[in-house]
PDB file of C-alpha atoms in Angstrom:
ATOM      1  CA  UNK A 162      55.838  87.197   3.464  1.00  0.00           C
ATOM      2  CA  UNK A 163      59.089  85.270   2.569  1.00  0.00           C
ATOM      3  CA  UNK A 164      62.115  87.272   3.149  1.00  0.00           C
ATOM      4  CA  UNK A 165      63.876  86.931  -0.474  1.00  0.00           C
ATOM      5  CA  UNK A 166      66.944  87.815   0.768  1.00  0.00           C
ATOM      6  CA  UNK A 167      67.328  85.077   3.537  1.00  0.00           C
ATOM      7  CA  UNK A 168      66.303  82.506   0.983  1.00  0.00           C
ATOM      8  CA  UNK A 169      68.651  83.724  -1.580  1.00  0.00           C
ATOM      9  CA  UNK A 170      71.513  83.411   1.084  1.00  0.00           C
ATOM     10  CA  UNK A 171      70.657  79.825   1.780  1.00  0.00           C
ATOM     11  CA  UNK A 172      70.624  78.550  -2.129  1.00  0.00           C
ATOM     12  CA  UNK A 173      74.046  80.381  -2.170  1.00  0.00           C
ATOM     13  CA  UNK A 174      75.051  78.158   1.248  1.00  0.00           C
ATOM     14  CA  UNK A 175      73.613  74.716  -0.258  1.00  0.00           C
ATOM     15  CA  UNK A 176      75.622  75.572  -3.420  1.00  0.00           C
ATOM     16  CA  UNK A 177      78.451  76.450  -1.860  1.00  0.00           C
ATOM     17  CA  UNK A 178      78.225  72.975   0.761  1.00  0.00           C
ATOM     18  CA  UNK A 179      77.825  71.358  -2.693  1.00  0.00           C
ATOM     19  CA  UNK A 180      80.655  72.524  -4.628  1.00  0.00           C
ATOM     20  CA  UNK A 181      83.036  71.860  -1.779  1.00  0.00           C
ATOM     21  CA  UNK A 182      82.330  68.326  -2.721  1.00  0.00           C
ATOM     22  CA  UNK A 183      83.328  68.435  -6.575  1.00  0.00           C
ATOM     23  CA  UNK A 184      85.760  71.528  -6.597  1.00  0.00           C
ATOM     24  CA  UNK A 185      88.874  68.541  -6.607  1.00  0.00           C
ATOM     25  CA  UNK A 186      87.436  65.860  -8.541  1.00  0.00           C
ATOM     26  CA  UNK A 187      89.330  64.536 -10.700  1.00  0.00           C
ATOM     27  CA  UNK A 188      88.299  63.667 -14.701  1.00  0.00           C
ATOM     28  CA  UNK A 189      87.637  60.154 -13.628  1.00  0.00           C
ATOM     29  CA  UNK A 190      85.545  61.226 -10.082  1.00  0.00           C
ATOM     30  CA  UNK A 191      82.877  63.197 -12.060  1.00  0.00           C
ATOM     31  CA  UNK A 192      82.212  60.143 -14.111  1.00  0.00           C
ATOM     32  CA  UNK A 193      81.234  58.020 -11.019  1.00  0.00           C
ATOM     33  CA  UNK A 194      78.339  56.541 -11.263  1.00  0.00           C
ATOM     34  CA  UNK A 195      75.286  57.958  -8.464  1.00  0.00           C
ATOM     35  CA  UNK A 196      72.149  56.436  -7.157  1.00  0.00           C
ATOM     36  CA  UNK A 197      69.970  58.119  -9.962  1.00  0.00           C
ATOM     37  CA  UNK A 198      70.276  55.374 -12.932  1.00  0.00           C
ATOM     38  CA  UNK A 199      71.872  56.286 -15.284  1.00  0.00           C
ATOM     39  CA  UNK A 200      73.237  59.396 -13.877  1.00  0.00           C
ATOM     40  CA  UNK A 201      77.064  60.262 -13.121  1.00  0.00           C
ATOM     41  CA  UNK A 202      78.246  63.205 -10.927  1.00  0.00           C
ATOM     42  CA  UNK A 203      78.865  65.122 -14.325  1.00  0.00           C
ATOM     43  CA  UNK A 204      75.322  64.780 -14.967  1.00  0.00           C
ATOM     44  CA  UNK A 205      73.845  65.660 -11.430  1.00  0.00           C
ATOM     45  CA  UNK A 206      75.716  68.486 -12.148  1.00  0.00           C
ATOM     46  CA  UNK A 207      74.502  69.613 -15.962  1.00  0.00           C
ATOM     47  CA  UNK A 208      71.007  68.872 -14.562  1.00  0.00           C
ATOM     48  CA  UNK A 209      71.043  71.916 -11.660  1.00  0.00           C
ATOM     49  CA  UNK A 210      73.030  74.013 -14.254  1.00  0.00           C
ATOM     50  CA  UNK A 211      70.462  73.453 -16.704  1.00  0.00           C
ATOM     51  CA  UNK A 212      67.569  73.896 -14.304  1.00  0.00           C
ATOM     52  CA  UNK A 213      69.501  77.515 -13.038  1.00  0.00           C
ATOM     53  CA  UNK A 214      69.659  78.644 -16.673  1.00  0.00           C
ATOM     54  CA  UNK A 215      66.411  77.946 -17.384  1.00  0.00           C
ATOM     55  CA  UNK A 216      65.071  79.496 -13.926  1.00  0.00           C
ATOM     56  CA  UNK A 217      66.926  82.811 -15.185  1.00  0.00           C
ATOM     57  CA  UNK A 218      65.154  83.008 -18.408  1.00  0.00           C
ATOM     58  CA  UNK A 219      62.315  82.419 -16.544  1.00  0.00           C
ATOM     59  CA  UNK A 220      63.016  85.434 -14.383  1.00  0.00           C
ATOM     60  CA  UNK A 221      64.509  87.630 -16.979  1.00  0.00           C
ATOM     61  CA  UNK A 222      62.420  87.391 -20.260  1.00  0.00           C
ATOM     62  CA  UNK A 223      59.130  85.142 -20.582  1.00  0.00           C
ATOM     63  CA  UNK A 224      59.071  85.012 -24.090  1.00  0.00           C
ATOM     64  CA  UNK A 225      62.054  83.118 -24.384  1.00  0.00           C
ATOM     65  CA  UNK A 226      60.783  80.926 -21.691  1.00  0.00           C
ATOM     66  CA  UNK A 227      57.886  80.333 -23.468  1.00  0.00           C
ATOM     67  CA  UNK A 228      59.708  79.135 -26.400  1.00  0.00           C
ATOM     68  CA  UNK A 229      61.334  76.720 -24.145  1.00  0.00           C
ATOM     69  CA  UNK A 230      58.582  75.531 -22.615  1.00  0.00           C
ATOM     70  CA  UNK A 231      56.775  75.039 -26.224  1.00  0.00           C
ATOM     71  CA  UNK A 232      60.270  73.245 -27.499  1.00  0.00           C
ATOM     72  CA  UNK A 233      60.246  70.798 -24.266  1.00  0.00           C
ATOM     73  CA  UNK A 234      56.246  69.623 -24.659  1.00  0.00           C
ATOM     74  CA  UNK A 235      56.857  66.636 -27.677  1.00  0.00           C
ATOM     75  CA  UNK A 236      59.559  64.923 -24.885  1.00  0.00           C
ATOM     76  CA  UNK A 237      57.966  66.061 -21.510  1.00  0.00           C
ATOM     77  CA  UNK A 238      59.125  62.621 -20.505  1.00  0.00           C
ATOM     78  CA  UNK A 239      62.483  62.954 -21.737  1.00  0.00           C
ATOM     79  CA  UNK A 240      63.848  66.416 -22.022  1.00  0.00           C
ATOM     80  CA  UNK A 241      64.829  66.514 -18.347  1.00  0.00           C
ATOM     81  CA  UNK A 242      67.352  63.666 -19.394  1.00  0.00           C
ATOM     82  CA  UNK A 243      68.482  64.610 -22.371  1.00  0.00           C
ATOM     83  CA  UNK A 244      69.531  68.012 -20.854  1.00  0.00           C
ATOM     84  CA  UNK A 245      71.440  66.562 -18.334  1.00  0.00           C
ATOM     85  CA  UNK A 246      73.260  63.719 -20.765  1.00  0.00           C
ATOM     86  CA  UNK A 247      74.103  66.604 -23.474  1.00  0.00           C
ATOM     87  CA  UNK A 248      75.552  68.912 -20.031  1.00  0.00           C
ATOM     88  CA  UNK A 249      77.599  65.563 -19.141  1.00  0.00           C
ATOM     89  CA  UNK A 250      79.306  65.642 -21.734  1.00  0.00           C
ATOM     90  CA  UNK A 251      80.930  69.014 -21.006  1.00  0.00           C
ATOM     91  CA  UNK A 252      84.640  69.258 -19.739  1.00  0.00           C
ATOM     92  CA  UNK A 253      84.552  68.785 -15.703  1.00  0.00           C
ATOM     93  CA  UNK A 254      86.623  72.014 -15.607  1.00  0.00           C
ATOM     94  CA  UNK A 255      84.185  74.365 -18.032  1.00  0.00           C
ATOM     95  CA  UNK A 256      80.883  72.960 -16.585  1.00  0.00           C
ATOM     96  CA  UNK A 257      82.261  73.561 -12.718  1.00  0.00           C
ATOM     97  CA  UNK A 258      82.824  77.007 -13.535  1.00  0.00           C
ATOM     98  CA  UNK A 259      79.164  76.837 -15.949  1.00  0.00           C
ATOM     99  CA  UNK A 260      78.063  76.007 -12.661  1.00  0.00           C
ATOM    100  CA  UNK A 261      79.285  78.327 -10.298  1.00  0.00           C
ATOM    101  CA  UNK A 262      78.320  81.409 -13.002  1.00  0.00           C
ATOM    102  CA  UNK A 263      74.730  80.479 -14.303  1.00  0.00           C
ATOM    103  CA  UNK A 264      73.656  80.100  -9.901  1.00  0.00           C
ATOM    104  CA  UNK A 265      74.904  83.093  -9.357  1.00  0.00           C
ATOM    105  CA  UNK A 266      73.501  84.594 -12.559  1.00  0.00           C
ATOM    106  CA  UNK A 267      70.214  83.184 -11.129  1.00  0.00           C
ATOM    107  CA  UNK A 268      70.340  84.660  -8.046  1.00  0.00           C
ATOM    108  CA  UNK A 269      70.888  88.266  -9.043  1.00  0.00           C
ATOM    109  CA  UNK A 270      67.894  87.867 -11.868  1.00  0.00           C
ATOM    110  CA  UNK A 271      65.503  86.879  -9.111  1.00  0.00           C
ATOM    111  CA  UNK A 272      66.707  89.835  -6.637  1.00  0.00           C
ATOM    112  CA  UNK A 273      65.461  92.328  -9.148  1.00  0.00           C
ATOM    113  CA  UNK A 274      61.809  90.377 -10.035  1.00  0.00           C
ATOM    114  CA  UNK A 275      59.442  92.841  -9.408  1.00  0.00           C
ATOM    115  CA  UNK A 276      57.498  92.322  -6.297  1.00  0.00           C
ATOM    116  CA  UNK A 277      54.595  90.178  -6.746  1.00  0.00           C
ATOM    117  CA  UNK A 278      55.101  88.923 -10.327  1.00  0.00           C
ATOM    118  CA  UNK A 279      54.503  85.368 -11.092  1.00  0.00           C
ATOM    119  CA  UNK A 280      57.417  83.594 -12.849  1.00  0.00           C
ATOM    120  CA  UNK A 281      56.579  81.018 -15.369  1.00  0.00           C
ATOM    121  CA  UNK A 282      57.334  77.437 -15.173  1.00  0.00           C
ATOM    122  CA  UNK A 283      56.665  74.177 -16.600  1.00  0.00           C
ATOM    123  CA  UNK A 284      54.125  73.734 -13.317  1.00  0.00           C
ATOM    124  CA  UNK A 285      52.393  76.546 -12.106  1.00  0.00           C
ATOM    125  CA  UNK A 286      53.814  79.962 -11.852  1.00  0.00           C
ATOM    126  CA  UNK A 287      55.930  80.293  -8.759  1.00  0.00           C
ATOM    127  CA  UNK A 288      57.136  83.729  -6.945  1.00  0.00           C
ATOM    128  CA  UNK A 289      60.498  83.987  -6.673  1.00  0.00           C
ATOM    129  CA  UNK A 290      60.984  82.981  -2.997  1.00  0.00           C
ATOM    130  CA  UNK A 291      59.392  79.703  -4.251  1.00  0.00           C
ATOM    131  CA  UNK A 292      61.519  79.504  -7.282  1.00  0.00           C
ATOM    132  CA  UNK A 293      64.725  80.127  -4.896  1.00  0.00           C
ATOM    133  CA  UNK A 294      63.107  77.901  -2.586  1.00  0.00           C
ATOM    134  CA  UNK A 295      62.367  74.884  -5.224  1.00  0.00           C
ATOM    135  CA  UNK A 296      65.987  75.669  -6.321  1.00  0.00           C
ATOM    136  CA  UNK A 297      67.305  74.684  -2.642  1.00  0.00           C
ATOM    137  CA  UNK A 298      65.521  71.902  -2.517  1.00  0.00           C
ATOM    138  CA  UNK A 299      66.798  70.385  -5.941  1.00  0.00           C
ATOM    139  CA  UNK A 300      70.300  71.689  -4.958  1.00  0.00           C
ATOM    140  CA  UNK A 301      70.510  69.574  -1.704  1.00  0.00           C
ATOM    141  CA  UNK A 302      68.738  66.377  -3.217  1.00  0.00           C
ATOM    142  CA  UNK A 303      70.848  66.335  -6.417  1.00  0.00           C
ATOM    143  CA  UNK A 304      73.779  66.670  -3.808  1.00  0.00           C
ATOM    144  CA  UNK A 305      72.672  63.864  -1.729  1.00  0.00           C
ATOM    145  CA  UNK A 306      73.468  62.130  -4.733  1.00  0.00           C
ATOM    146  CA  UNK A 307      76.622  63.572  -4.995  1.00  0.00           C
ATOM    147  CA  UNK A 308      77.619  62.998  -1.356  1.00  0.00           C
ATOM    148  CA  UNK A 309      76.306  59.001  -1.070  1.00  0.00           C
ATOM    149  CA  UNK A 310      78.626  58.563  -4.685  1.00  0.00           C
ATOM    150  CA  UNK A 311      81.399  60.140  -2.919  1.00  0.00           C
ATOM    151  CA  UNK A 312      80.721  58.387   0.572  1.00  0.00           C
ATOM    152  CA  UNK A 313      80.304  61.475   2.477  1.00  0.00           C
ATOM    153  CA  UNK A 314      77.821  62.241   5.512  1.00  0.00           C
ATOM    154  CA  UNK A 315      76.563  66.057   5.326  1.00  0.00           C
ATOM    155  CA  UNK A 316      75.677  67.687   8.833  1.00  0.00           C
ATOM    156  CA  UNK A 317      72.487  68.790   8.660  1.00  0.00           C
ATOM    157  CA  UNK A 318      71.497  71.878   8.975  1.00  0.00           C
ATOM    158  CA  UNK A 319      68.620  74.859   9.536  1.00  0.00           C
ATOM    159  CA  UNK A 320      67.939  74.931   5.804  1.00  0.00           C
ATOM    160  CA  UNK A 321      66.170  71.787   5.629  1.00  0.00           C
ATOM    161  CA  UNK A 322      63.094  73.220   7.401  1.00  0.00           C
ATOM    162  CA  UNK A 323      62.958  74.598   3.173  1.00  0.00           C
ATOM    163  CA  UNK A 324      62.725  71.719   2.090  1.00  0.00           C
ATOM    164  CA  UNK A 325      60.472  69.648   4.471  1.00  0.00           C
ATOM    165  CA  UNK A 326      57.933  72.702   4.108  1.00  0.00           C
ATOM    166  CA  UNK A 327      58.056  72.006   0.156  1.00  0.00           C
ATOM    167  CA  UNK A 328      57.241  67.971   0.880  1.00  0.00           C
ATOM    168  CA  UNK A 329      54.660  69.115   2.991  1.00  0.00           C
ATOM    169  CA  UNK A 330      52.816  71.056   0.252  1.00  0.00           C
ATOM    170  CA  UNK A 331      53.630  68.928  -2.178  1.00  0.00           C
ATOM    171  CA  UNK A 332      50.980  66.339  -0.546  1.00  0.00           C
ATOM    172  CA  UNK A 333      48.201  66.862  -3.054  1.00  0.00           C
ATOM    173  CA  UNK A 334      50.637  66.653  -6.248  1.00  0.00           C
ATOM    174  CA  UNK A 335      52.334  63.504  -4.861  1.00  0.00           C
ATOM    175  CA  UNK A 336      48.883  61.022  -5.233  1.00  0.00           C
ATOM    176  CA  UNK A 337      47.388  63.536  -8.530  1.00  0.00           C
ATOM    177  CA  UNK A 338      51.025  62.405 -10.485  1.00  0.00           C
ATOM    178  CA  UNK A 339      49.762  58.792  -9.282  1.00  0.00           C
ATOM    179  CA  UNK A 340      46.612  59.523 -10.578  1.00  0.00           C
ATOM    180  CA  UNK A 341      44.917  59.018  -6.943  1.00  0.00           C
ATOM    181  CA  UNK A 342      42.535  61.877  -4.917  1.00  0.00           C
ATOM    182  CA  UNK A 343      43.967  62.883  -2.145  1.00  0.00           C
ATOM    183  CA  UNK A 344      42.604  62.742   1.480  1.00  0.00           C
ATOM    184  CA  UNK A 345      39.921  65.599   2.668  1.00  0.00           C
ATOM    185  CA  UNK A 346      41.415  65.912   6.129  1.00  0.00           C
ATOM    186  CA  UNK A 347      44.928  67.586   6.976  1.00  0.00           C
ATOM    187  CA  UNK A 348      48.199  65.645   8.460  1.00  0.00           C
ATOM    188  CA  UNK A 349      50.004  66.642  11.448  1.00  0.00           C
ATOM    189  CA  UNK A 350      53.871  66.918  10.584  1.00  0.00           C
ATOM    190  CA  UNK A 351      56.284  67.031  13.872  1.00  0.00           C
ATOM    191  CA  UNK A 352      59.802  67.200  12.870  1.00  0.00           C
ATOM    192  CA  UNK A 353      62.840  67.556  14.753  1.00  0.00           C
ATOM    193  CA  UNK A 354      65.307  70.144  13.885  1.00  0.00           C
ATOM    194  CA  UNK A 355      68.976  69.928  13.580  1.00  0.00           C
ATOM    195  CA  UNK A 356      69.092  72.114  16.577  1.00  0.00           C
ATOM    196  CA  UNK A 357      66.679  70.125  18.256  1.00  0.00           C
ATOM    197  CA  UNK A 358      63.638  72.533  18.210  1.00  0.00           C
ATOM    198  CA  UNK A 359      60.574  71.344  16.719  1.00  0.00           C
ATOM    199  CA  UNK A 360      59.245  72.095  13.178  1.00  0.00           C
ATOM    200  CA  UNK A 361      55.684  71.281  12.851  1.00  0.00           C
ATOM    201  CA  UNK A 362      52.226  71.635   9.814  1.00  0.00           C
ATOM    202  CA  UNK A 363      48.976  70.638  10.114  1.00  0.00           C
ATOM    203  CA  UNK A 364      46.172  70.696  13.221  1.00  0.00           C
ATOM    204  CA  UNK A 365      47.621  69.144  16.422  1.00  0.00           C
ATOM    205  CA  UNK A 366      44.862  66.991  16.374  1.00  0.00           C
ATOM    206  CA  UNK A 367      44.549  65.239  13.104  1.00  0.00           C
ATOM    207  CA  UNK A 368      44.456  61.679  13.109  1.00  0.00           C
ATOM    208  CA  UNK A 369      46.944  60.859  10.353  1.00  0.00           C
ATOM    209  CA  UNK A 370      50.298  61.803  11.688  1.00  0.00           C
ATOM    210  CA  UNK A 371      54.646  61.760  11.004  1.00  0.00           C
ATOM    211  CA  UNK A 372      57.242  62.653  12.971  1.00  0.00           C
ATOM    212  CA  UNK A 373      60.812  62.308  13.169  1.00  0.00           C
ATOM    213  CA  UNK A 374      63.855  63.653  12.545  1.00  0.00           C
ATOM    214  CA  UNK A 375      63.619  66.266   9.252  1.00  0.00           C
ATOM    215  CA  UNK A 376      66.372  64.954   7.842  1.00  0.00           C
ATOM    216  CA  UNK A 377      64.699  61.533   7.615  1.00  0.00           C
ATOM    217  CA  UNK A 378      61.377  63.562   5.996  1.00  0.00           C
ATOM    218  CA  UNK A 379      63.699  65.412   3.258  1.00  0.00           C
ATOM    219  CA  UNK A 380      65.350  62.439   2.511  1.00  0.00           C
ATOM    220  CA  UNK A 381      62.097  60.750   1.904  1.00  0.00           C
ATOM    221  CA  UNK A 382      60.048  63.786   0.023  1.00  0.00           C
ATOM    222  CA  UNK A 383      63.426  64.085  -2.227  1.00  0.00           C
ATOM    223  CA  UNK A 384      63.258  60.092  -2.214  1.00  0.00           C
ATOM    224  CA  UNK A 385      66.577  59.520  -1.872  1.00  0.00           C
ATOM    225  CA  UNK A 386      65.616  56.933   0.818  1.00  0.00           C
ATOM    226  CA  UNK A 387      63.426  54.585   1.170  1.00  0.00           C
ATOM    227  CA  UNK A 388      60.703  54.555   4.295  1.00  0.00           C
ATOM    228  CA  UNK A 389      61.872  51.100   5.732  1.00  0.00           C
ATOM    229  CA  UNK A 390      64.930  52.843   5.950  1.00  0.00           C
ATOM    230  CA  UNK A 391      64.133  56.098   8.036  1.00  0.00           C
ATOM    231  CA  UNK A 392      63.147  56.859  11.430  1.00  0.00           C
ATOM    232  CA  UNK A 393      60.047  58.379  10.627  1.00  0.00           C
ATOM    233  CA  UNK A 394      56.757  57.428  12.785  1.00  0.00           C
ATOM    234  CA  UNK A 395      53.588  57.333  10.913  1.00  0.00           C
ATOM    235  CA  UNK A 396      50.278  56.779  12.365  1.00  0.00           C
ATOM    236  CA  UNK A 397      47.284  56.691  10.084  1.00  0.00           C
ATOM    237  CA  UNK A 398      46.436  54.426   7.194  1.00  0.00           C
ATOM    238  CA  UNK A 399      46.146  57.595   4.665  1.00  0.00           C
ATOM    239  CA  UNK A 400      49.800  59.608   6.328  1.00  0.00           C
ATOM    240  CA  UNK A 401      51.519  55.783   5.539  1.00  0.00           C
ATOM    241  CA  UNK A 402      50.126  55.288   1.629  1.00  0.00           C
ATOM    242  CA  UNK A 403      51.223  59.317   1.542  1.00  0.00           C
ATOM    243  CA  UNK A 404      54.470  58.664   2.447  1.00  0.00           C
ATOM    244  CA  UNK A 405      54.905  55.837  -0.234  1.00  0.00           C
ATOM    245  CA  UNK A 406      53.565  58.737  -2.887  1.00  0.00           C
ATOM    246  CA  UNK A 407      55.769  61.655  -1.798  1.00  0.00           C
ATOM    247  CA  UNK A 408      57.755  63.570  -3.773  1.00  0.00           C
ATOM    248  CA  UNK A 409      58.456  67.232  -3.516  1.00  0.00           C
ATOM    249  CA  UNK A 410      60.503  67.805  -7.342  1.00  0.00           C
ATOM    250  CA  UNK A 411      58.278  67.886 -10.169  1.00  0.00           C
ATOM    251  CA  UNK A 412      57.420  65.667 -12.802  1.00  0.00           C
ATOM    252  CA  UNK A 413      56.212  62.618 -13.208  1.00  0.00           C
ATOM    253  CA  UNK A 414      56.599  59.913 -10.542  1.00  0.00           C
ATOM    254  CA  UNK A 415      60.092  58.848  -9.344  1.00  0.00           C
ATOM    255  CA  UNK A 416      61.695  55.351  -8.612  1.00  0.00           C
ATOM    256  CA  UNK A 417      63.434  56.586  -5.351  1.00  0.00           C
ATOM    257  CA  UNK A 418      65.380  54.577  -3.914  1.00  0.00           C
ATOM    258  CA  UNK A 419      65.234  50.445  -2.335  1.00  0.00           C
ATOM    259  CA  UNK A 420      65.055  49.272   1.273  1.00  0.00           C
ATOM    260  CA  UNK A 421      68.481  48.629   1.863  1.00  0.00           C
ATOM    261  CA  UNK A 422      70.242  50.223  -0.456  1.00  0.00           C
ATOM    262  CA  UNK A 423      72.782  52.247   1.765  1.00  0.00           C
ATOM    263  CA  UNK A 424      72.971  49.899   4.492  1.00  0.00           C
TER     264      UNK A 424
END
């Protein structure tokens, strides 16, 4: 079983790593424009605040998230977006400290979910180590964003193992929002860790196989690179067309990012 607390530690760390990136930005440095089109940092921003709120009501009272969830089905396409653009438009100041409130908010409703309940979402209900866990993952790809605008390298670190396990099992959703079946048979994943230890899913003998460094794997499950780009080694037909499919957010598909972009 998960161990709640340990995940709830490392959203607080990959918030923290984040804000340490904004906390001096000045008026003009949160309207920089990111990788994600039509996106500034002020909207990166709105987006996980949003996304924390609405994980709390999730957490705290399911009616109301039901109401949500009704309100958002007209502009499923769309009311990702316009949450974040109406956020943006918030003072840098009042939506930093929004920010720093509403995670924390969200961590404390989680602690006190029940054991075993099943928290609603726009996908299938999650537990709340995988709502902390999804959390984390949208927390350090939204701040990839953040840190390629700002022209900042992040050290890597232990809590990308999260992520690379959501990218993982996020196989099967990856060709179904493509509209594709997915392959019977299992992949192997071998990762190297920040540490240098080895992180690793799937039979040790499948045919269709990745490795590489996990930070090259979350950066292409997140897509916020493209695979020409990353030293990831695929063998297997069916492992390379996943890899062109992955993403571990939901939603529909995403335009990631070009070959070449960053160079």
């Amino acid at each position: 079983m998960a161990d709640l607390e340990a995940l709830l530690a490392d959203f607080t760390a990959e918030c923290a790593d984040l804000d340490r990136l904004i906390a001096n930005l000045d008026p003009a440095g949160w309207q920089r424009d990111t990788p994600a089109a039509g996106w500034t940092i002020a909207h990166q921003i709105a987006h996980l605040n949003w996304t924390d709120q609405v994980a709390t009501v999730s957490a705290t009272d399911p009616v109301e998230f039901d109401k949500l969830v009704q309100a958002a089905l007209p502009k499923a396409l769309t009311f990702v977006d316009e949450a974040a653009e109406e956020g943006a438009k918030t003072p840098a100041p009042q939506l930093l400290a929004t920010w720093r409130q509403d995670r924390a908010a969200l961590v404390e409703a989680l602690r006190t979910v029940p054991a075993g309940t099943k928290l609603p979402w726009f996908g299938p209900p999650m537990s709340p180590a995988s709502m902390v866990t999804a959390r984390l993952m949208e927390t350090w790809a939204h701040g990839h964003d953040v840190a390629d605008t700002l022209g900042v390298t992040r050290e890597p670190t232990a809590r990308l193992r999260h992520i690379a396990h959501i990218g993982v099992r996020t196989r099967n959703f990856a060709y179904l929002t493509h509209g594709k079946p997915a392959p019977g048979e299992e992949f192997r994943i071998e990762l190297s860790a920040p540490d240098g230890s080895a992180w690793t899913w799937g039979p040790a003998e499948a045919a269709q196989r990745i490795s590489g460094p996990a930070l090259d794997f979350c950066q292409l499950v997140t897509q916020r690179r493209h695979l020409d780009d990353l030293g990831l080694d695929v063998v297997g037909a069916d492992a390379r067309e996943w890899l062109g499919l992955a993403q571990a957010f939901a939603g529909p598909p995403g335009s990631g990012r070009t070959a070449g972009q960053f160079d």
